[in-house]
Coordinates of C-alpha atoms in Angstrom, one line a residue:
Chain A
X223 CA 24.2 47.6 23.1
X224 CA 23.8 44.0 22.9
X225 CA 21.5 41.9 20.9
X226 CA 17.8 41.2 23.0
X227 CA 15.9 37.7 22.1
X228 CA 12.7 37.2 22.8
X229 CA 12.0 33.3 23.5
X230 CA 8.8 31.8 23.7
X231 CA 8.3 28.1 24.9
X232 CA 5.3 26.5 27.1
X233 CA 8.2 24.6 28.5
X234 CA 9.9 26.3 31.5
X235 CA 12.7 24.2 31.3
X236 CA 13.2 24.9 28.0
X237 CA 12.9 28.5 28.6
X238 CA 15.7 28.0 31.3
X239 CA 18.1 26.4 28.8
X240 CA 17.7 28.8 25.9
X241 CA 18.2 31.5 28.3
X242 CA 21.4 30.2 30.2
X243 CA 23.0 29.6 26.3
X244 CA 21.8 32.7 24.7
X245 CA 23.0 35.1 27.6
X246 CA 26.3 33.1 28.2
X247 CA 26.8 33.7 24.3
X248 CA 26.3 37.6 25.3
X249 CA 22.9 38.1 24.5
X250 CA 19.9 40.2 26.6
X251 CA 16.8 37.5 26.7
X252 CA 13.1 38.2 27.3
X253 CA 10.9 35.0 27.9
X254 CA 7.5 34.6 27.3
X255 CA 5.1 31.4 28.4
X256 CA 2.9 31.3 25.0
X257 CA 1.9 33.4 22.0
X258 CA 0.0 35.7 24.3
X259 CA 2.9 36.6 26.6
X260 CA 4.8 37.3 23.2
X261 CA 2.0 39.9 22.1
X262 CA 1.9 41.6 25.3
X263 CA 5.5 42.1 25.5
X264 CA 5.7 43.5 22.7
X265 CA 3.0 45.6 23.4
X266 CA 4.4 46.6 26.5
X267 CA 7.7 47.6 24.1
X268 CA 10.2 45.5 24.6
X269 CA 11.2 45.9 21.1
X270 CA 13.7 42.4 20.8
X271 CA 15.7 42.5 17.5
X272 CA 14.7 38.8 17.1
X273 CA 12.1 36.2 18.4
X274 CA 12.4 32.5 18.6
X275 CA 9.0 31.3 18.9
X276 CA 8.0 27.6 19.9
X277 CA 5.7 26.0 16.9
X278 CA 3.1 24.7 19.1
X279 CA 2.1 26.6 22.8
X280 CA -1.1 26.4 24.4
X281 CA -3.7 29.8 24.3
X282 CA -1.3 31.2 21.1
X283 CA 0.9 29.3 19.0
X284 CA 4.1 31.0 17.7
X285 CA 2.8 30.5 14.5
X286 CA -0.7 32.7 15.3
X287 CA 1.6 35.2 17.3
X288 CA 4.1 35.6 14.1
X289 CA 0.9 36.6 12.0
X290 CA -0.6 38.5 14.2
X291 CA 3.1 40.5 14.4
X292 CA 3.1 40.5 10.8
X293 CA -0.3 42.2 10.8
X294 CA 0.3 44.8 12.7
X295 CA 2.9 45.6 11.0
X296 CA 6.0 44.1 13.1
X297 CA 8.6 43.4 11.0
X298 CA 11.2 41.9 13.2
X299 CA 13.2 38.8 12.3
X300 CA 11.4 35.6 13.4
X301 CA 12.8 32.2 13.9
X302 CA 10.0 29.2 14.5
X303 CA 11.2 26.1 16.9
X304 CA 9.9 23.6 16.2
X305 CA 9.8 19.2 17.6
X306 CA 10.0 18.2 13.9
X307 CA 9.6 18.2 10.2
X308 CA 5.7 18.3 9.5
X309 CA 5.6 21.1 11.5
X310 CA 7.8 23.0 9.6
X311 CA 6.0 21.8 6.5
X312 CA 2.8 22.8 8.4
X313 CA 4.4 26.3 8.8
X314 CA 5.5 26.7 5.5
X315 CA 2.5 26.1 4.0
X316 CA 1.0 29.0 5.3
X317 CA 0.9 32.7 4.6
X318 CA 2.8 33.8 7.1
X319 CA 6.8 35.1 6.2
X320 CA 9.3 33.0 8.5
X321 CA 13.2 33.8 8.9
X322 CA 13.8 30.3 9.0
X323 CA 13.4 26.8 11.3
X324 CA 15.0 25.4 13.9
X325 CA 14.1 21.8 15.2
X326 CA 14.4 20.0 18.6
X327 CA 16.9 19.0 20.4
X328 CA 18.5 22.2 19.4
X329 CA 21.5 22.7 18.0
X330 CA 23.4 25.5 19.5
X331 CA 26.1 26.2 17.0
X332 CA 23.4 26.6 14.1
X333 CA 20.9 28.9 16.0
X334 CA 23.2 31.1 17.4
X335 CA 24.8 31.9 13.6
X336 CA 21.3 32.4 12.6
X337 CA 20.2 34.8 14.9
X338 CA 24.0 36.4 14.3
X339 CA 23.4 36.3 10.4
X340 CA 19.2 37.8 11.0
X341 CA 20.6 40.5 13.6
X342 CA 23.6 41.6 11.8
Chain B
X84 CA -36.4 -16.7 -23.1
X85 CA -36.0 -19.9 -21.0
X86 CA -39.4 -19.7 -20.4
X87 CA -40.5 -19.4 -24.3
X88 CA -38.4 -22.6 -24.8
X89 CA -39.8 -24.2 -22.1
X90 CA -43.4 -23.8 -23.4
X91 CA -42.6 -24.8 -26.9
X92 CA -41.2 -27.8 -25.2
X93 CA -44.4 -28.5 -23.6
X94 CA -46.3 -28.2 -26.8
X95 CA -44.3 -30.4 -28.9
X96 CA -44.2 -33.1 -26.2
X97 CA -47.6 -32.6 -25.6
X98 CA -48.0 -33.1 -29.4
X99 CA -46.3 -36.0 -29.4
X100 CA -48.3 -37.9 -26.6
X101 CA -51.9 -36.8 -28.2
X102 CA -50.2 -38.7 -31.5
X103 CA -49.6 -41.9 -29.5
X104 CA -52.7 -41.8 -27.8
X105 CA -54.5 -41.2 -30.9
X106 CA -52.8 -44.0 -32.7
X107 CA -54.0 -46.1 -29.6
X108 CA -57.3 -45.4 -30.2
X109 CA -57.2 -46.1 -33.7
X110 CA -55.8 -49.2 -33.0
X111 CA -58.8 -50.2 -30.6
X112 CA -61.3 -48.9 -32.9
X113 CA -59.8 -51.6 -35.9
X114 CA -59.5 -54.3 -33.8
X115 CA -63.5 -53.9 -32.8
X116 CA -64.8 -53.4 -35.6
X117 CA -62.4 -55.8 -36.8
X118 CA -64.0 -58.3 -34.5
X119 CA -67.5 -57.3 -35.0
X120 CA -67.1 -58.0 -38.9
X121 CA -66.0 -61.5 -38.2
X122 CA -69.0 -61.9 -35.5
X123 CA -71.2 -61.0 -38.3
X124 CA -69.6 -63.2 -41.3
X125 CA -69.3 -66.1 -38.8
X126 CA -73.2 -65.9 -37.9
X127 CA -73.7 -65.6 -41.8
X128 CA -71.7 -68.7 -42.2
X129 CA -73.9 -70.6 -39.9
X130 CA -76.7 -69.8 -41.8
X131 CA -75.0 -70.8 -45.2
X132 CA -73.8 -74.3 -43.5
X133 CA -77.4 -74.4 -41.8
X134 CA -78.9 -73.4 -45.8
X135 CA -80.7 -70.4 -44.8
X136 CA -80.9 -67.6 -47.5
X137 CA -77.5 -69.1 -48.5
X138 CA -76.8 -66.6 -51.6
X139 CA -77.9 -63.2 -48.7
X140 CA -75.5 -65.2 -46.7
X141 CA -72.8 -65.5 -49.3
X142 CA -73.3 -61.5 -50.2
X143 CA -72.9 -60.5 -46.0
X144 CA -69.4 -63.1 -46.1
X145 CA -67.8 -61.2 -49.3
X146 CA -69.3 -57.6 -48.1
X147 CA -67.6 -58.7 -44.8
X148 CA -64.4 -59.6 -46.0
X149 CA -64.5 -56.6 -48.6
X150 CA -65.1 -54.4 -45.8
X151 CA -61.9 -55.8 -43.3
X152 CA -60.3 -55.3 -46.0
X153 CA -60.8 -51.3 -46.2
X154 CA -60.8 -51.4 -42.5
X155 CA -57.3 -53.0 -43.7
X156 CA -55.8 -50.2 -45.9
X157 CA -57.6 -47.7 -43.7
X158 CA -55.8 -48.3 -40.4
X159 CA -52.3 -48.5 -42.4
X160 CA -52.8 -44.9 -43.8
X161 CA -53.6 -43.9 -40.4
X162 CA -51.2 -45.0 -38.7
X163 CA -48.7 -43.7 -41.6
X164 CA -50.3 -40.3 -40.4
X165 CA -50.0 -41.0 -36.8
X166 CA -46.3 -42.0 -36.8
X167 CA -45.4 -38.5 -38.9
X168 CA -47.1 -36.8 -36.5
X169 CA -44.9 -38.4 -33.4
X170 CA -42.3 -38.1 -35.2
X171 CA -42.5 -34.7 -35.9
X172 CA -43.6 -34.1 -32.2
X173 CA -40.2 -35.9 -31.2
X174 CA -38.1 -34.0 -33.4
X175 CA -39.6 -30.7 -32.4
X176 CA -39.7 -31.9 -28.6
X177 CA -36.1 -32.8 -28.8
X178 CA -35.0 -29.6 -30.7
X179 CA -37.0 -27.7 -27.9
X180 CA -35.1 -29.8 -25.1
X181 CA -31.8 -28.6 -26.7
X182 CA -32.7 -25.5 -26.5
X183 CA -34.1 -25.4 -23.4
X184 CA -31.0 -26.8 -22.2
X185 CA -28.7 -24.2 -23.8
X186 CA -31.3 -21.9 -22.4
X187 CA -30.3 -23.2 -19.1
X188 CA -26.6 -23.1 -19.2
X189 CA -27.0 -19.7 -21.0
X190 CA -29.2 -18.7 -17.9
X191 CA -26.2 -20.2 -15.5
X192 CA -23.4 -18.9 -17.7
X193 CA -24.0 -15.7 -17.1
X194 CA -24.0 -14.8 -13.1
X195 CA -21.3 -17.2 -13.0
X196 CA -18.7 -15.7 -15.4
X197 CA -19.8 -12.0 -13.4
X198 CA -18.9 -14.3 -10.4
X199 CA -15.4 -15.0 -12.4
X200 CA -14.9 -10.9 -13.2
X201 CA -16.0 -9.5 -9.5
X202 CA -13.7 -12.3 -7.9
X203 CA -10.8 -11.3 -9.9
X204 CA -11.5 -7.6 -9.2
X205 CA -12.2 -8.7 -5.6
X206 CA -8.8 -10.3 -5.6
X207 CA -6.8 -7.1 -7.0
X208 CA -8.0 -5.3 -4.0
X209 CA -11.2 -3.4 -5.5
X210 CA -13.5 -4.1 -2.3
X211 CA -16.5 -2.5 -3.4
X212 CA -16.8 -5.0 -5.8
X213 CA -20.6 -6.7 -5.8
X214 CA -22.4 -9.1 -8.4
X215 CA -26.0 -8.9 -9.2
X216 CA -27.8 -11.5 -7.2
X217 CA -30.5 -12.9 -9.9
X218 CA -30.7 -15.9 -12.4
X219 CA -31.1 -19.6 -10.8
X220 CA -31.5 -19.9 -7.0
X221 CA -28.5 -21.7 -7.1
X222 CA -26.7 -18.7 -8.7
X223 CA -28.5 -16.4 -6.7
X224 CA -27.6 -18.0 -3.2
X225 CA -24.2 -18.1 -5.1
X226 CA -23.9 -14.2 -5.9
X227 CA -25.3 -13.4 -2.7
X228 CA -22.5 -15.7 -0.6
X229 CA -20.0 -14.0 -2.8
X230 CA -21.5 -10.4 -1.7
X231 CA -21.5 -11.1 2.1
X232 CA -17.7 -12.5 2.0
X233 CA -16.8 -9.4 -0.1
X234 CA -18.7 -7.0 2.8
X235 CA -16.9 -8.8 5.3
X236 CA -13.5 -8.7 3.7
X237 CA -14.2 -4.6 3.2
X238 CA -15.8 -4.3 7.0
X239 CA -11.9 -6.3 8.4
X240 CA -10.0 -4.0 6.3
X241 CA -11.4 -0.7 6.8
X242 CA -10.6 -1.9 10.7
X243 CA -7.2 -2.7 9.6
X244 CA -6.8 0.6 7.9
X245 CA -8.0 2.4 10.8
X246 CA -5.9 0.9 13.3
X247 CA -2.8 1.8 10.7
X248 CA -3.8 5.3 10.9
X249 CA -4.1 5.3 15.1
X250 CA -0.4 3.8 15.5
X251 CA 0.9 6.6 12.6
X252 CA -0.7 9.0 14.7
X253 CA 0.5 7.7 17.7
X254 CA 4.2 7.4 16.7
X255 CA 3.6 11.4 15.2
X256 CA 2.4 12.4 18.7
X257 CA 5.1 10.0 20.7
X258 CA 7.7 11.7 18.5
X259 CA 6.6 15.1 19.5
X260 CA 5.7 14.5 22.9
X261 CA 9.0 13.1 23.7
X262 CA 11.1 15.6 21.8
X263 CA 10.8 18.8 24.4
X264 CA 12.3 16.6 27.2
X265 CA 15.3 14.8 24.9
X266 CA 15.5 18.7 24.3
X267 CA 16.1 19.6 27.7
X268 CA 18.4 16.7 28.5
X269 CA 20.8 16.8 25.6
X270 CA 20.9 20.8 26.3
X271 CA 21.6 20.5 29.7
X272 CA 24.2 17.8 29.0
X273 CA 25.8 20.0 26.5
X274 CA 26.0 22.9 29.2
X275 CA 27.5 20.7 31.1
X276 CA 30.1 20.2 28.9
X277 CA 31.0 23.5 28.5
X278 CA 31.7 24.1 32.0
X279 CA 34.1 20.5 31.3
X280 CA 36.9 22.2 33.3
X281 CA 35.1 22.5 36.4
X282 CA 34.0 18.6 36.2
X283 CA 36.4 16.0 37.2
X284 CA 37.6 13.6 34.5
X285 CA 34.6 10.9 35.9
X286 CA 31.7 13.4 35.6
X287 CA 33.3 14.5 32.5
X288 CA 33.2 10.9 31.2
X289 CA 29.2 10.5 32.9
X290 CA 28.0 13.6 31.3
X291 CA 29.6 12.0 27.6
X292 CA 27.5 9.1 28.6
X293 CA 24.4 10.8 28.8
X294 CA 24.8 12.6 25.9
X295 CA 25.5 9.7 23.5
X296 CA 22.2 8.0 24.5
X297 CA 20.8 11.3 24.3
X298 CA 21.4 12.1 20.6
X299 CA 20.8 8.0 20.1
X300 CA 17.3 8.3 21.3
X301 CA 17.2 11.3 19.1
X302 CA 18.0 9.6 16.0
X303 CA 15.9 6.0 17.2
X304 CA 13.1 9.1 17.3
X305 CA 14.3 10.6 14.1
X306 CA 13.8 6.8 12.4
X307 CA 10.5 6.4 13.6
X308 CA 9.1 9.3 12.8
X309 CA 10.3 8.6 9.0
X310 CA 8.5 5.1 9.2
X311 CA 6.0 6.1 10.3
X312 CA 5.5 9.1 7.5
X313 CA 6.6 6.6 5.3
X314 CA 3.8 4.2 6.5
X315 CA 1.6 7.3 6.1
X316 CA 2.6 8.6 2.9
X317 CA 3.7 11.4 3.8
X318 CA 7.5 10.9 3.5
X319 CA 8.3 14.0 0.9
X320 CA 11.5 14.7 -0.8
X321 CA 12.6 18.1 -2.6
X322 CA 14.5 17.2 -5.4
X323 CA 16.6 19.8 -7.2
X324 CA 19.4 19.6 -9.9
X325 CA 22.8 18.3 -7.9
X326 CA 25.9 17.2 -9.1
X327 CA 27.1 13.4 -8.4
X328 CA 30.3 14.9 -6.5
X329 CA 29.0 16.8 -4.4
X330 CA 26.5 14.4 -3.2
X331 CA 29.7 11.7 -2.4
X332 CA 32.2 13.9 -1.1
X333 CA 29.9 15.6 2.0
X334 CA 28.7 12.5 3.8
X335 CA 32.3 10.8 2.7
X336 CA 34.0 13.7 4.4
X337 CA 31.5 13.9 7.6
X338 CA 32.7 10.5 8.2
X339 CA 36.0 10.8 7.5
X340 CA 37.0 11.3 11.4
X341 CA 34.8 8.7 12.5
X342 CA 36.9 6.0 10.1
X343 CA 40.2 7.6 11.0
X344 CA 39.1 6.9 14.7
X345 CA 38.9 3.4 14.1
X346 CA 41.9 3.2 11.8
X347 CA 39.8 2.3 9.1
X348 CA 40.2 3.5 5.3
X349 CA 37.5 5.0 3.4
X350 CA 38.3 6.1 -0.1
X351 CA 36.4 7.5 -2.9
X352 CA 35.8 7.0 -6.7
X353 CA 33.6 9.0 -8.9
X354 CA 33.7 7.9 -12.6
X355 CA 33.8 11.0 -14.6
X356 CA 31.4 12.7 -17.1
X357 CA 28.5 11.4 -14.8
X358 CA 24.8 13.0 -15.9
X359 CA 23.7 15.4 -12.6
X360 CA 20.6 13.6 -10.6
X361 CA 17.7 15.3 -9.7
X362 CA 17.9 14.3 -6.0
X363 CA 16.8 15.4 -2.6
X364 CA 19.8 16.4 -1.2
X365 CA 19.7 16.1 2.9
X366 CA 17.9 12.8 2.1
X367 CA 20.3 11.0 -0.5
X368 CA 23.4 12.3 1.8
X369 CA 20.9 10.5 5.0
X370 CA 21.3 7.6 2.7
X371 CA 25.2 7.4 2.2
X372 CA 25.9 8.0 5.8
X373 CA 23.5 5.2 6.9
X374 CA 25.5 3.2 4.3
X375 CA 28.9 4.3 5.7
X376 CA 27.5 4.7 9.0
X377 CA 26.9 0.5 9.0
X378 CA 30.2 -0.2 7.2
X379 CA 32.0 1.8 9.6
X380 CA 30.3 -0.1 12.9
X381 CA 30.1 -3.4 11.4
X382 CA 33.8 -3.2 10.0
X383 CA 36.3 -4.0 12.1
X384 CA 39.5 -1.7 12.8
X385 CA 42.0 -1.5 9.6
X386 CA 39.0 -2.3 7.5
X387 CA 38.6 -0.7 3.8
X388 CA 35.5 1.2 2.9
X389 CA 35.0 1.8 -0.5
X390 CA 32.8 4.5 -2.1
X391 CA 32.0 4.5 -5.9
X392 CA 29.7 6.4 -8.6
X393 CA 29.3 4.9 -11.9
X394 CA 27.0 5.2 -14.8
X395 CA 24.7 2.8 -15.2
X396 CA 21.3 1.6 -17.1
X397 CA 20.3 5.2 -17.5
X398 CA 21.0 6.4 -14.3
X399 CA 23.8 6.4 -11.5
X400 CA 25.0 3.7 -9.0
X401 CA 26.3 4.5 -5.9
X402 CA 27.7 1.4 -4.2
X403 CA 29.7 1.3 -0.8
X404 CA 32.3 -1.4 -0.5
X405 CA 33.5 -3.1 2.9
X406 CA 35.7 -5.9 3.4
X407 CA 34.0 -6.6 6.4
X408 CA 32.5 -9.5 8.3
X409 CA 30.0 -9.9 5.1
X410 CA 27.1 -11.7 6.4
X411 CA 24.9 -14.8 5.4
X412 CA 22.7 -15.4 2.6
X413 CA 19.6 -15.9 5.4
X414 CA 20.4 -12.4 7.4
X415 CA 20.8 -10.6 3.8
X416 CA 17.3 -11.8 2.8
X417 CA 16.2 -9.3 5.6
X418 CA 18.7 -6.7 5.5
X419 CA 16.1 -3.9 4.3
X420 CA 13.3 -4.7 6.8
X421 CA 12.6 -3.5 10.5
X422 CA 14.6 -3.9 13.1
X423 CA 17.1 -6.4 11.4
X424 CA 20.4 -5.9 12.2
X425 CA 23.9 -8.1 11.5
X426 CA 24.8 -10.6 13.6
X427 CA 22.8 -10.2 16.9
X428 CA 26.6 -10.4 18.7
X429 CA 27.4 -7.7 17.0
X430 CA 24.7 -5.4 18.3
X431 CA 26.2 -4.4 21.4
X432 CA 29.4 -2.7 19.9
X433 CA 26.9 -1.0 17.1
X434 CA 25.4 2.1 17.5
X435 CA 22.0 2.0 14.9
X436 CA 18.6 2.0 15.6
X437 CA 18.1 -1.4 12.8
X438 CA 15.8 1.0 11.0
X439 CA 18.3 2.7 8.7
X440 CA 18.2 0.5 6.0
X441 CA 14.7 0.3 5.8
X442 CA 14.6 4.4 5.8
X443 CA 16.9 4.1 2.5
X444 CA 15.2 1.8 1.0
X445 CA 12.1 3.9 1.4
X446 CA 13.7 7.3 0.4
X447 CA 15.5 5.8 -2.9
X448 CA 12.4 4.5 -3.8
X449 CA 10.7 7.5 -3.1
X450 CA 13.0 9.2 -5.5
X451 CA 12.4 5.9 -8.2
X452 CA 15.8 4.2 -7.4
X453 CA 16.5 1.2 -6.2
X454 CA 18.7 -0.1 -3.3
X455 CA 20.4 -3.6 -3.2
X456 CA 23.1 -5.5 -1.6
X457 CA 25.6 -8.3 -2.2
X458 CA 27.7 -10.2 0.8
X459 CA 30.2 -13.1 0.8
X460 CA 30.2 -13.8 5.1
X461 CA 33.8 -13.4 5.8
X462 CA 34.7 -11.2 2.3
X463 CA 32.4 -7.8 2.8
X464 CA 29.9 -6.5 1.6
X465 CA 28.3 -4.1 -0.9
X466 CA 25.1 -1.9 -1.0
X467 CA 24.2 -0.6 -4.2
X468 CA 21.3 2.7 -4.4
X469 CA 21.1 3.2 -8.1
X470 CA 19.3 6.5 -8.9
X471 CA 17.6 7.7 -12.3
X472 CA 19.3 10.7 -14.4
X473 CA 17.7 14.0 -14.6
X474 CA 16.9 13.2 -18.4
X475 CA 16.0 9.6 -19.6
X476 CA 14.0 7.9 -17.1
X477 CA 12.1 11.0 -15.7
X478 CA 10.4 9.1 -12.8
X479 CA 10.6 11.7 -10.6
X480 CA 9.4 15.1 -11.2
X481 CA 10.4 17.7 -8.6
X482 CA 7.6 17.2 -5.6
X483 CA 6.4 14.0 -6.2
X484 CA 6.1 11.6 -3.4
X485 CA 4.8 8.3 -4.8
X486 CA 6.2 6.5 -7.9
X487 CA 8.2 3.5 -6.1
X488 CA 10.4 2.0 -9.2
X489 CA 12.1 -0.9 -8.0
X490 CA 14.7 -1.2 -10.7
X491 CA 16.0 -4.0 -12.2
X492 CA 19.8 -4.1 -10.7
X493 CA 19.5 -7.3 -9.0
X494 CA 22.6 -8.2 -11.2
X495 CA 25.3 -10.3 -8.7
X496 CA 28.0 -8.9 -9.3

């Protein structure tokens, strides 16, 4: 069975991208709009092995949808995208338990052997 | 106390003028009853000469003269006391001048050396800096012009400060803004790309195009929003414990390829026995390969690039060596501001965004080093980043963002 991704971007077009590389690279994808999309997915089990969550997204942020994961007890793997470093320090500073960062533009070659390395 | 001198030099003067005036008056009185005894003798003289009661007359002429005569003696111990009192009135008038006078200037003195103090405060930046406005009116008025300029200077550069803040901000947000679609375009480029078999060998070369001026932009982006945290303050290192080696050899061997390319040389040589440095990593390496980066586009093809490590003054210098085009005493002034870049012919065949040096410059101070550079035009060049051992100069504890050190390795060499 292979590996589902959930991806979460306000940005259609970014959506699109992520998809076509993720599932040319083998790999089931399930998009969500925002952070509320993400929770009702996962709600609705869907049960990815690994989200990639956009930093910033209108109604839910990834980072409010990773601790709101985290307090219900969701434990899967979660990587954060986001546009550049403050965010990430803005990210790390708070409570929240983060697999790792990955910043925009994206480089392919690096996220695909983390999720690889998160989902092994 | 200016005012207690000030009375007392009232009183003595005062003193002083009743003295004269009474000596005046003394001086009238003898002279009329001066005259009046000689009114009386002469009349007593007529009547001798005219040989009426001549020995009554006689007595009146010798009790006369007897009497000018006290008047005489009188008048000279009088005005004996008269001139000791002046005298004493001047002396005491003119000691309370004096001190009225030093009063004065003490008075004076005072507001203006605060005056002094708060400029040179003033002029060290502290804009909160006020005098008391008191004292003379001249002082006053003087403290109070000094108070409004000081207000004025704070109001212009609170403005300045502010507008600072709004272009930070706006480069943070233009960064981020424009990221997402740079995003899209390099990833779709790069699809592209994979699919190169299916694109003839023009859209092949069009869809390279757009992806070098996409991850250009990128990095133009990536320099800006550095400045502008380093405008900010909030360009942060992480400094850990790394060896010297280590922190060559990676940005030496990512550019390795690149200098190949161009059939230039670049060669390494780290002195051994060199203390570790307590460096951030990603940002030291960003350093090196803005370093090689510039020798490497600057250079022409067959050039030598040079990369050293040495000890030195308590620390380590890293110095990359060209035998480039070098440049000219006037363009190296500038090297390490904005937007300077070599010889404005040159620009077109180089690939940099004219921030990098100013980045490294930045960061190495950040981390208390210090960056420099030598050039002969037509020779090469040499950019030194000297940076301070873990022990020794402990500038730098792990986290900590300020503490620019320029050190001294100005040294021509």
């Amino acid at each position: 069975m292979s590996t589902r991704v959930l991806i979460a971007d306000d940005s259609e077009t970014i959506l699109l991208l992520l998809r076509t590389r993720l599932e040319m690279e083998g790999y089931e994808v399930i998009t969500a709009a925002d952070g509320v999309e993400v929770i009702e997915a996962i709600n609705a089990g869907s049960a990815p092995d690994i989200l990639l969550l956009d930093a910033m997204m209108p109604r839910k942020s990834g980072i409010d949808a990773l601790r709101e994961l985290r307090a219900a007890g969701v434990e899967t793997p979660v990587l954060i995208v986001s546009a550049h470093q403050d965010e990430m320090d803005a990210g790390a500073a708070t409570d929240v338990e983060v697999s790792g960062y990955i910043t925009k533009p994206i480089d392919f070659e690096k996220l695909f052997s983390r999720i690889a390395e998160l989902t092994a | 106390m200016t005012i207690g001198f000030a009375i007392a030099f009232a009183v003595l003067t005062g003193l002083a003028v009743v003295g004269v005036a009474r000596f005046l008056q003394q001086r009238q009185d003898f002279e009329n009853a001066t005259a009046r005894s000689y009114q009386v003798e002469i009349a007593a003289r007529t009547r001798l000469a005219n040989g009426i009661q001549p020995a009554a007359a006689r007595t009146v002429i010798l009790g006369q003269q007897r009497k000018r005569q006290a008047l005489r003696d009188d008048i000279g111990g009088e005005t004996r006391d008269t001139a000791l009192l002046v005298g004493a009135g001047l002396i005491a008038g003119l000691t309370g001048a004096a001190l009225l006078f030093s009063g004065l200037i003490a008075s004076m003195r005072r507001p203006l050396e605060e005056l002094v103090e708060a400029s040179g405060r003033l002029a060290a930046g502290d804009l909160n800096t006020r005098v008391k406005v008191g004292g003379l009116s001249e002082t006053a008025s003087l403290g109070a012009a000094f108070n409004e300029m000081a207000g004025e200077l704070q109001r212009r550069a609170g403005e300045r400060d502010q507008l600072e803040t709004m272009k930070d901000e706006f480069v943070l947000t233009a960064s981020h803004e424009l990221r997402s679609p740079l995003t899209s375009v390099q990833g779709f480029a790069e699809l592209l790309m994979l699919e190169r078999d299916e694109l003839s060998p023009k859209q092949a070369d069009t869809v390279e195009i757009i992806l070098d001026n996409t991850r250009h932009l990128v990095r133009l982006l990536n320099d800006l929003l550095d400045l502008a945290r380093s405008d900010a303050g909030r360009l942060t290192i992480k400094p850990a414990t790394i060896d010297v080696a280590s922190l060559v050899e990676d940005p030496v061997r990512t550019m390795l390829s690149q200098t190949e390319a161009k059939g230039q040389s670049l060669t390494q040589e780290i002195a051994p026995g060199l203390p570790p440095l307590n460096v951030d990593r990603d940002r030291i390496r960003q350093v090196l390969v803005n370093l090689l980066t510039n020798a490497h586009e600057y250079c022409p093809a067959g050039a030598s690039i040079h990369v050293t490590a040495n000890n030195n003054a308590g620390g380590v210098e890293l110095a990359v060596n060209d035998n480039g085009p070098g440049m000219a005493a006037d363009q190296l002034d500038h090297i390490f501001e904005r937007f300077t870049r070599g010889d404005a012919g040159l620009t077109q065949h180089v690939g940099g965004t004219g921030l990098g040096l100013a980045i490294s410059k930045s960061l190495v101070e950040l981390h208390g080093g210090g960056i420099s550079a030598e050039s002969v035009e037509g020779q090469g060049s040499t950019f030194r980043v000297w940076l301070p051992a873990v022990t020794g100069r402990g500038s730098n504890d792990a986290g900590v963002v300020g503490g620019y050190l320029v050190q001294p390795q100005e040294e021509a060499l």
